[in-house]
PDB file of C-alpha atoms in Angstrom:
ATOM      1  CA  UNK K 233       0.000   0.000   0.000  1.00  0.00           C
ATOM      2  CA  UNK K 234       1.306   3.420  -0.921  1.00  0.00           C
ATOM      3  CA  UNK K 235       1.755   5.767   1.990  1.00  0.00           C
ATOM      4  CA  UNK K 236       2.409   9.477   1.642  1.00  0.00           C
ATOM      5  CA  UNK K 237       3.702  11.225   4.738  1.00  0.00           C
ATOM      6  CA  UNK K 238       4.072  14.975   5.077  1.00  0.00           C
ATOM      7  CA  UNK K 239       5.901  16.978   7.695  1.00  0.00           C
ATOM      8  CA  UNK K 240       5.317  19.118   9.532  1.00  0.00           C
ATOM      9  CA  UNK K 241       1.541  18.843   9.924  1.00  0.00           C
ATOM     10  CA  UNK K 242       1.327  22.444  11.075  1.00  0.00           C
ATOM     11  CA  UNK K 243       3.763  25.287  10.591  1.00  0.00           C
ATOM     12  CA  UNK K 244       3.566  28.875  11.750  1.00  0.00           C
ATOM     13  CA  UNK K 245       6.259  31.288  10.630  1.00  0.00           C
ATOM     14  CA  UNK K 246       6.946  34.988  10.369  1.00  0.00           C
ATOM     15  CA  UNK K 247       6.708  36.901   7.128  1.00  0.00           C
ATOM     16  CA  UNK K 248       9.960  36.697   5.191  1.00  0.00           C
ATOM     17  CA  UNK K 249      11.066  33.326   6.552  1.00  0.00           C
ATOM     18  CA  UNK K 250      12.234  30.487   4.302  1.00  0.00           C
ATOM     19  CA  UNK K 251       9.725  27.638   4.485  1.00  0.00           C
ATOM     20  CA  UNK K 252      10.318  23.931   3.847  1.00  0.00           C
ATOM     21  CA  UNK K 253       7.625  21.278   3.694  1.00  0.00           C
ATOM     22  CA  UNK K 254       8.605  17.652   3.305  1.00  0.00           C
ATOM     23  CA  UNK K 255       6.940  14.669   1.658  1.00  0.00           C
ATOM     24  CA  UNK K 256       7.963  11.018   1.794  1.00  0.00           C
ATOM     25  CA  UNK K 257       6.337   8.132  -0.009  1.00  0.00           C
ATOM     26  CA  UNK K 258       6.718   4.386   0.067  1.00  0.00           C
ATOM     27  CA  UNK K 259       6.341   3.025  -3.475  1.00  0.00           C
ATOM     28  CA  UNK K 260       7.647   3.714  -6.949  1.00  0.00           C
ATOM     29  CA  UNK K 261       5.994   6.665  -8.557  1.00  0.00           C
ATOM     30  CA  UNK K 262       5.622   8.140 -12.011  1.00  0.00           C
ATOM     31  CA  UNK K 263       4.971  11.668 -10.770  1.00  0.00           C
ATOM     32  CA  UNK K 264       4.649  13.750  -7.629  1.00  0.00           C
ATOM     33  CA  UNK K 265       2.341  16.724  -7.285  1.00  0.00           C
ATOM     34  CA  UNK K 266       2.356  19.665  -4.926  1.00  0.00           C
ATOM     35  CA  UNK K 267      -1.036  21.273  -4.437  1.00  0.00           C
ATOM     36  CA  UNK K 268      -2.231  24.323  -2.541  1.00  0.00           C
ATOM     37  CA  UNK K 269      -5.626  24.400  -0.831  1.00  0.00           C
ATOM     38  CA  UNK K 270      -7.004  27.735   0.341  1.00  0.00           C
ATOM     39  CA  UNK K 271      -9.450  28.160   3.254  1.00  0.00           C
ATOM     40  CA  UNK K 272     -12.441  28.101   0.903  1.00  0.00           C
ATOM     41  CA  UNK K 273     -11.453  24.598  -0.158  1.00  0.00           C
ATOM     42  CA  UNK K 274     -10.429  25.084  -3.776  1.00  0.00           C
ATOM     43  CA  UNK K 275      -7.206  23.376  -4.815  1.00  0.00           C
ATOM     44  CA  UNK K 276      -4.571  24.693  -7.174  1.00  0.00           C
ATOM     45  CA  UNK K 277      -1.857  22.555  -8.707  1.00  0.00           C
ATOM     46  CA  UNK K 278       1.560  24.095  -8.019  1.00  0.00           C
ATOM     47  CA  UNK K 279       3.979  21.563  -9.458  1.00  0.00           C
ATOM     48  CA  UNK K 280       4.139  18.176 -11.076  1.00  0.00           C
ATOM     49  CA  UNK K 281       7.580  16.620 -11.126  1.00  0.00           C
ATOM     50  CA  UNK K 282       9.213  13.285 -11.699  1.00  0.00           C
ATOM     51  CA  UNK K 283      12.849  14.255 -11.222  1.00  0.00           C
ATOM     52  CA  UNK K 284      15.112  17.116 -10.234  1.00  0.00           C
ATOM     53  CA  UNK K 285      13.802  20.531  -9.381  1.00  0.00           C
ATOM     54  CA  UNK K 286      11.217  23.045 -10.549  1.00  0.00           C
ATOM     55  CA  UNK K 287      10.848  26.703  -9.699  1.00  0.00           C
ATOM     56  CA  UNK K 288       7.933  29.068 -10.081  1.00  0.00           C
ATOM     57  CA  UNK K 289       8.274  32.507  -8.575  1.00  0.00           C
ATOM     58  CA  UNK K 290       9.057  32.103  -4.877  1.00  0.00           C
ATOM     59  CA  UNK K 291       8.193  28.404  -4.882  1.00  0.00           C
ATOM     60  CA  UNK K 292      10.710  25.639  -5.456  1.00  0.00           C
ATOM     61  CA  UNK K 293       9.982  21.914  -5.540  1.00  0.00           C
ATOM     62  CA  UNK K 294      12.623  19.202  -5.476  1.00  0.00           C
ATOM     63  CA  UNK K 295      12.420  15.454  -5.643  1.00  0.00           C
ATOM     64  CA  UNK K 296      14.883  12.659  -4.875  1.00  0.00           C
ATOM     65  CA  UNK K 297      13.590   9.487  -6.509  1.00  0.00           C
ATOM     66  CA  UNK K 298      16.144   7.199  -4.843  1.00  0.00           C
ATOM     67  CA  UNK K 299      15.234   8.452  -1.375  1.00  0.00           C
ATOM     68  CA  UNK K 300      11.496   8.663  -2.187  1.00  0.00           C
ATOM     69  CA  UNK K 301      11.389  12.200  -0.859  1.00  0.00           C
ATOM     70  CA  UNK K 302      10.295  15.620  -2.067  1.00  0.00           C
ATOM     71  CA  UNK K 303      10.447  19.099  -0.585  1.00  0.00           C
ATOM     72  CA  UNK K 304       8.499  22.262  -1.263  1.00  0.00           C
ATOM     73  CA  UNK K 305      10.285  25.501  -0.412  1.00  0.00           C
ATOM     74  CA  UNK K 306       8.858  28.984  -0.172  1.00  0.00           C
ATOM     75  CA  UNK K 307      11.309  31.874  -0.191  1.00  0.00           C
ATOM     76  CA  UNK K 308      10.471  35.275   1.311  1.00  0.00           C
ATOM     77  CA  UNK K 309       7.191  33.942   2.692  1.00  0.00           C
ATOM     78  CA  UNK K 310       4.161  36.219   2.797  1.00  0.00           C
ATOM     79  CA  UNK K 311       0.826  36.027   4.653  1.00  0.00           C
ATOM     80  CA  UNK K 312      -0.909  35.258   1.345  1.00  0.00           C
ATOM     81  CA  UNK K 313       1.075  31.996   1.263  1.00  0.00           C
ATOM     82  CA  UNK K 314      -1.024  30.787   4.216  1.00  0.00           C
ATOM     83  CA  UNK K 315      -2.795  27.660   3.036  1.00  0.00           C
ATOM     84  CA  UNK K 316      -2.722  23.888   3.244  1.00  0.00           C
ATOM     85  CA  UNK K 317      -0.024  22.365   1.069  1.00  0.00           C
ATOM     86  CA  UNK K 318      -0.684  18.859  -0.137  1.00  0.00           C
ATOM     87  CA  UNK K 319       1.709  16.314  -1.597  1.00  0.00           C
ATOM     88  CA  UNK K 320       0.238  13.663  -3.908  1.00  0.00           C
ATOM     89  CA  UNK K 321       1.840  10.876  -5.874  1.00  0.00           C
ATOM     90  CA  UNK K 322       0.889   8.793  -8.868  1.00  0.00           C
ATOM     91  CA  UNK K 323       2.089   5.263  -8.273  1.00  0.00           C
ATOM     92  CA  UNK K 324       3.662   3.226 -11.042  1.00  0.00           C
ATOM     93  CA  UNK K 325       1.772   0.242  -9.619  1.00  0.00           C
ATOM     94  CA  UNK K 326      -1.954   0.105 -10.379  1.00  0.00           C
ATOM     95  CA  UNK K 327      -4.095  -2.714  -9.002  1.00  0.00           C
ATOM     96  CA  UNK K 328      -7.307  -3.593 -10.730  1.00  0.00           C
ATOM     97  CA  UNK K 329      -9.682  -5.761  -8.731  1.00  0.00           C
ATOM     98  CA  UNK K 330     -12.651  -5.710 -11.100  1.00  0.00           C
ATOM     99  CA  UNK K 331     -15.983  -5.077  -9.472  1.00  0.00           C
ATOM    100  CA  UNK K 332     -14.504  -4.933  -6.024  1.00  0.00           C
ATOM    101  CA  UNK K 333     -12.709  -1.767  -7.035  1.00  0.00           C
ATOM    102  CA  UNK K 334      -9.531  -0.925  -5.236  1.00  0.00           C
ATOM    103  CA  UNK K 335      -6.360   0.836  -6.325  1.00  0.00           C
ATOM    104  CA  UNK K 336      -7.110   3.140  -9.144  1.00  0.00           C
ATOM    105  CA  UNK K 337      -5.548   5.560 -11.497  1.00  0.00           C
ATOM    106  CA  UNK K 338      -5.953   8.610  -9.326  1.00  0.00           C
ATOM    107  CA  UNK K 339      -3.457  10.131  -6.939  1.00  0.00           C
ATOM    108  CA  UNK K 340      -2.545   9.133  -3.393  1.00  0.00           C
ATOM    109  CA  UNK K 341      -2.539  12.167  -1.138  1.00  0.00           C
ATOM    110  CA  UNK K 342      -0.748  13.176   2.005  1.00  0.00           C
ATOM    111  CA  UNK K 343      -2.773  14.715   4.824  1.00  0.00           C
ATOM    112  CA  UNK K 344      -1.435  18.165   4.107  1.00  0.00           C
ATOM    113  CA  UNK K 345       0.673  20.764   5.903  1.00  0.00           C
ATOM    114  CA  UNK K 346      -1.233  23.682   7.364  1.00  0.00           C
ATOM    115  CA  UNK K 347       0.964  26.768   6.906  1.00  0.00           C
ATOM    116  CA  UNK K 348       0.328  30.108   8.570  1.00  0.00           C
ATOM    117  CA  UNK K 349       2.542  33.087   7.779  1.00  0.00           C
ATOM    118  CA  UNK K 350       2.174  35.874  10.312  1.00  0.00           C
ATOM    119  CA  UNK K 351       2.824  39.500   9.316  1.00  0.00           C
TER     120      UNK K 351
ATOM    121  CA  UNK U 170     -11.800  30.908 -19.263  1.00  0.00           C
ATOM    122  CA  UNK U 171     -11.464  27.149 -19.043  1.00  0.00           C
ATOM    123  CA  UNK U 172     -12.008  25.418 -15.754  1.00  0.00           C
ATOM    124  CA  UNK U 173     -14.009  23.053 -13.614  1.00  0.00           C
ATOM    125  CA  UNK U 174     -17.315  24.045 -12.099  1.00  0.00           C
ATOM    126  CA  UNK U 175     -18.781  22.221  -9.148  1.00  0.00           C
ATOM    127  CA  UNK U 176     -22.251  22.907  -7.861  1.00  0.00           C
ATOM    128  CA  UNK U 177     -23.693  23.510  -5.437  1.00  0.00           C
ATOM    129  CA  UNK U 178     -21.038  24.861  -3.083  1.00  0.00           C
ATOM    130  CA  UNK U 179     -23.019  23.712  -0.035  1.00  0.00           C
ATOM    131  CA  UNK U 180     -25.526  20.875   0.016  1.00  0.00           C
ATOM    132  CA  UNK U 181     -27.698  19.521   2.776  1.00  0.00           C
ATOM    133  CA  UNK U 182     -29.258  16.100   2.729  1.00  0.00           C
ATOM    134  CA  UNK U 183     -31.845  14.422   4.858  1.00  0.00           C
ATOM    135  CA  UNK U 184     -31.067  10.921   5.977  1.00  0.00           C
ATOM    136  CA  UNK U 185     -32.262   8.347   3.455  1.00  0.00           C
ATOM    137  CA  UNK U 186     -32.082  10.727   0.505  1.00  0.00           C
ATOM    138  CA  UNK U 187     -29.912  10.453  -2.566  1.00  0.00           C
ATOM    139  CA  UNK U 188     -28.191  13.640  -3.705  1.00  0.00           C
ATOM    140  CA  UNK U 189     -26.266  14.431  -6.864  1.00  0.00           C
ATOM    141  CA  UNK U 190     -23.208  16.663  -7.035  1.00  0.00           C
ATOM    142  CA  UNK U 191     -22.480  18.323 -10.333  1.00  0.00           C
ATOM    143  CA  UNK U 192     -19.077  18.604 -12.006  1.00  0.00           C
ATOM    144  CA  UNK U 193     -18.590  20.236 -15.400  1.00  0.00           C
ATOM    145  CA  UNK U 194     -15.342  21.005 -17.211  1.00  0.00           C
ATOM    146  CA  UNK U 195     -14.621  22.929 -20.389  1.00  0.00           C
ATOM    147  CA  UNK U 196     -10.947  22.022 -20.592  1.00  0.00           C
ATOM    148  CA  UNK U 197     -11.525  19.233 -23.095  1.00  0.00           C
ATOM    149  CA  UNK U 198      -9.967  16.817 -20.623  1.00  0.00           C
ATOM    150  CA  UNK U 199     -10.406  13.099 -21.107  1.00  0.00           C
ATOM    151  CA  UNK U 200     -10.133  12.016 -17.480  1.00  0.00           C
ATOM    152  CA  UNK U 201     -12.285  13.106 -14.568  1.00  0.00           C
ATOM    153  CA  UNK U 202     -12.094  12.194 -10.890  1.00  0.00           C
ATOM    154  CA  UNK U 203     -14.098  12.475  -7.693  1.00  0.00           C
ATOM    155  CA  UNK U 204     -12.352  12.754  -4.339  1.00  0.00           C
ATOM    156  CA  UNK U 205     -13.610  12.941  -0.795  1.00  0.00           C
ATOM    157  CA  UNK U 206     -11.847  14.992   1.889  1.00  0.00           C
ATOM    158  CA  UNK U 207     -12.421  14.487   5.615  1.00  0.00           C
ATOM    159  CA  UNK U 208     -10.841  16.558   8.403  1.00  0.00           C
ATOM    160  CA  UNK U 209      -7.327  15.382   9.199  1.00  0.00           C
ATOM    161  CA  UNK U 210      -7.222  12.992   6.261  1.00  0.00           C
ATOM    162  CA  UNK U 211      -5.828  13.122   2.769  1.00  0.00           C
ATOM    163  CA  UNK U 212      -8.117  13.173  -0.225  1.00  0.00           C
ATOM    164  CA  UNK U 213      -9.418   9.747  -1.178  1.00  0.00           C
ATOM    165  CA  UNK U 214     -10.495   8.644  -4.636  1.00  0.00           C
ATOM    166  CA  UNK U 215     -14.147   7.697  -5.052  1.00  0.00           C
ATOM    167  CA  UNK U 216     -14.489   7.137  -8.815  1.00  0.00           C
ATOM    168  CA  UNK U 217     -12.660   8.102 -11.956  1.00  0.00           C
ATOM    169  CA  UNK U 218     -13.409   8.053 -15.658  1.00  0.00           C
ATOM    170  CA  UNK U 219     -10.963   7.896 -18.528  1.00  0.00           C
ATOM    171  CA  UNK U 220     -13.432   8.268 -21.384  1.00  0.00           C
ATOM    172  CA  UNK U 221     -17.123   8.797 -22.010  1.00  0.00           C
ATOM    173  CA  UNK U 222     -19.380   5.919 -20.947  1.00  0.00           C
ATOM    174  CA  UNK U 223     -16.625   4.313 -18.890  1.00  0.00           C
ATOM    175  CA  UNK U 224     -15.699   4.725 -15.239  1.00  0.00           C
ATOM    176  CA  UNK U 225     -13.850   2.816 -12.543  1.00  0.00           C
ATOM    177  CA  UNK U 226     -14.230   2.484  -8.796  1.00  0.00           C
ATOM    178  CA  UNK U 227     -11.645   4.141  -6.602  1.00  0.00           C
ATOM    179  CA  UNK U 228     -10.681   3.305  -3.061  1.00  0.00           C
ATOM    180  CA  UNK U 229     -13.973   4.277  -1.384  1.00  0.00           C
ATOM    181  CA  UNK U 230     -16.690   3.747  -4.005  1.00  0.00           C
ATOM    182  CA  UNK U 231     -19.252   2.071  -1.732  1.00  0.00           C
ATOM    183  CA  UNK U 232     -22.406   4.169  -1.383  1.00  0.00           C
ATOM    184  CA  UNK U 233     -21.617   6.308  -4.426  1.00  0.00           C
ATOM    185  CA  UNK U 234     -22.493   6.158  -8.111  1.00  0.00           C
ATOM    186  CA  UNK U 235     -21.384   8.128 -11.160  1.00  0.00           C
ATOM    187  CA  UNK U 236     -22.133   8.507 -14.856  1.00  0.00           C
ATOM    188  CA  UNK U 237     -20.119   9.842 -17.790  1.00  0.00           C
ATOM    189  CA  UNK U 238     -22.565  10.426 -20.611  1.00  0.00           C
ATOM    190  CA  UNK U 239     -20.723  13.487 -21.877  1.00  0.00           C
ATOM    191  CA  UNK U 240     -17.035  14.340 -21.895  1.00  0.00           C
ATOM    192  CA  UNK U 241     -17.711  17.575 -20.052  1.00  0.00           C
ATOM    193  CA  UNK U 242     -19.783  16.168 -17.203  1.00  0.00           C
ATOM    194  CA  UNK U 243     -19.152  13.680 -14.400  1.00  0.00           C
ATOM    195  CA  UNK U 244     -21.931  13.855 -11.778  1.00  0.00           C
ATOM    196  CA  UNK U 245     -21.581  12.034  -8.472  1.00  0.00           C
ATOM    197  CA  UNK U 246     -24.600  10.617  -6.643  1.00  0.00           C
ATOM    198  CA  UNK U 247     -24.299  10.061  -2.920  1.00  0.00           C
ATOM    199  CA  UNK U 248     -26.806   7.340  -2.169  1.00  0.00           C
ATOM    200  CA  UNK U 249     -28.576   6.473   1.070  1.00  0.00           C
ATOM    201  CA  UNK U 250     -26.210   3.496   1.312  1.00  0.00           C
ATOM    202  CA  UNK U 251     -23.354   5.874   2.146  1.00  0.00           C
ATOM    203  CA  UNK U 252     -23.482   5.793   5.933  1.00  0.00           C
ATOM    204  CA  UNK U 253     -21.227   8.761   6.581  1.00  0.00           C
ATOM    205  CA  UNK U 254     -21.687  11.187   3.691  1.00  0.00           C
ATOM    206  CA  UNK U 255     -20.772  14.398   5.497  1.00  0.00           C
ATOM    207  CA  UNK U 256     -17.545  15.534   3.816  1.00  0.00           C
ATOM    208  CA  UNK U 257     -15.997  17.900   1.310  1.00  0.00           C
ATOM    209  CA  UNK U 258     -16.152  16.564  -2.246  1.00  0.00           C
ATOM    210  CA  UNK U 259     -13.701  17.606  -4.932  1.00  0.00           C
ATOM    211  CA  UNK U 260     -13.905  16.969  -8.649  1.00  0.00           C
ATOM    212  CA  UNK U 261     -10.814  17.035 -10.849  1.00  0.00           C
ATOM    213  CA  UNK U 262      -9.932  16.525 -14.479  1.00  0.00           C
ATOM    214  CA  UNK U 263      -6.817  15.980 -16.538  1.00  0.00           C
ATOM    215  CA  UNK U 264      -5.585  14.999 -19.933  1.00  0.00           C
ATOM    216  CA  UNK U 265      -4.994  11.274 -19.881  1.00  0.00           C
ATOM    217  CA  UNK U 266      -1.587  10.005 -18.885  1.00  0.00           C
ATOM    218  CA  UNK U 267       0.775  11.635 -16.459  1.00  0.00           C
ATOM    219  CA  UNK U 268      -0.707  15.114 -16.459  1.00  0.00           C
ATOM    220  CA  UNK U 269      -1.537  17.661 -13.765  1.00  0.00           C
ATOM    221  CA  UNK U 270      -5.040  17.478 -12.395  1.00  0.00           C
ATOM    222  CA  UNK U 271      -7.203  20.582 -12.320  1.00  0.00           C
ATOM    223  CA  UNK U 272      -9.581  20.846  -9.379  1.00  0.00           C
ATOM    224  CA  UNK U 273     -12.958  22.430  -8.845  1.00  0.00           C
ATOM    225  CA  UNK U 274     -13.794  24.507  -5.769  1.00  0.00           C
ATOM    226  CA  UNK U 275     -15.571  21.629  -4.075  1.00  0.00           C
ATOM    227  CA  UNK U 276     -19.002  20.861  -2.611  1.00  0.00           C
ATOM    228  CA  UNK U 277     -19.514  20.605   1.127  1.00  0.00           C
ATOM    229  CA  UNK U 278     -22.210  18.036   1.938  1.00  0.00           C
ATOM    230  CA  UNK U 279     -23.893  17.946   5.334  1.00  0.00           C
ATOM    231  CA  UNK U 280     -26.597  15.717   6.790  1.00  0.00           C
ATOM    232  CA  UNK U 281     -29.623  17.362   8.400  1.00  0.00           C
TER     233      UNK U 281
END
């Protein structure tokens, strides 16, 4: 069974601080996603990566396939970055159990990291 | 602008009733997904569909049903067989294969 673990679960920081959120997973994957969920509930996809590093503005995502680990970094954090950040993976192993369902082609999600940036 | 529209934003159900959550996308995506989110838990896959008139059960399909009669639409019915339906429901879509998923704003379902 694929497990996705995020740390920390909750993080409060001051504006301007460098933020790191970690994600570890237990099986082989074809892709890892970082998502952002705002208080209203809507989710935005930040990154999809399968190797190396991606950068978008103040956000940087890295992945180490051998160690089954990814990090999301936020530089010069701002109160508007306050949100829940979710790591999700697409496993390379898909189980099909017919009518009994089970293991599907969607993503496996971590429980999220609740980030608060204080002014 | 292209996107995913979920409606309604809030939905209340009496015990024993079936309710249907709407999900429409104009992104021309092949694949659509329904997820359930409970407090303190990660999103869990209910159903997904790769193409019109085909769909597959996810990890927690019991008590739910779906249809995919049109590419743009993937409604989810929460039946009376779902014993704990109170949750936040998210619909997503993507091009098929290893592509980013686009999410709707969600529907929050509560039991009266």
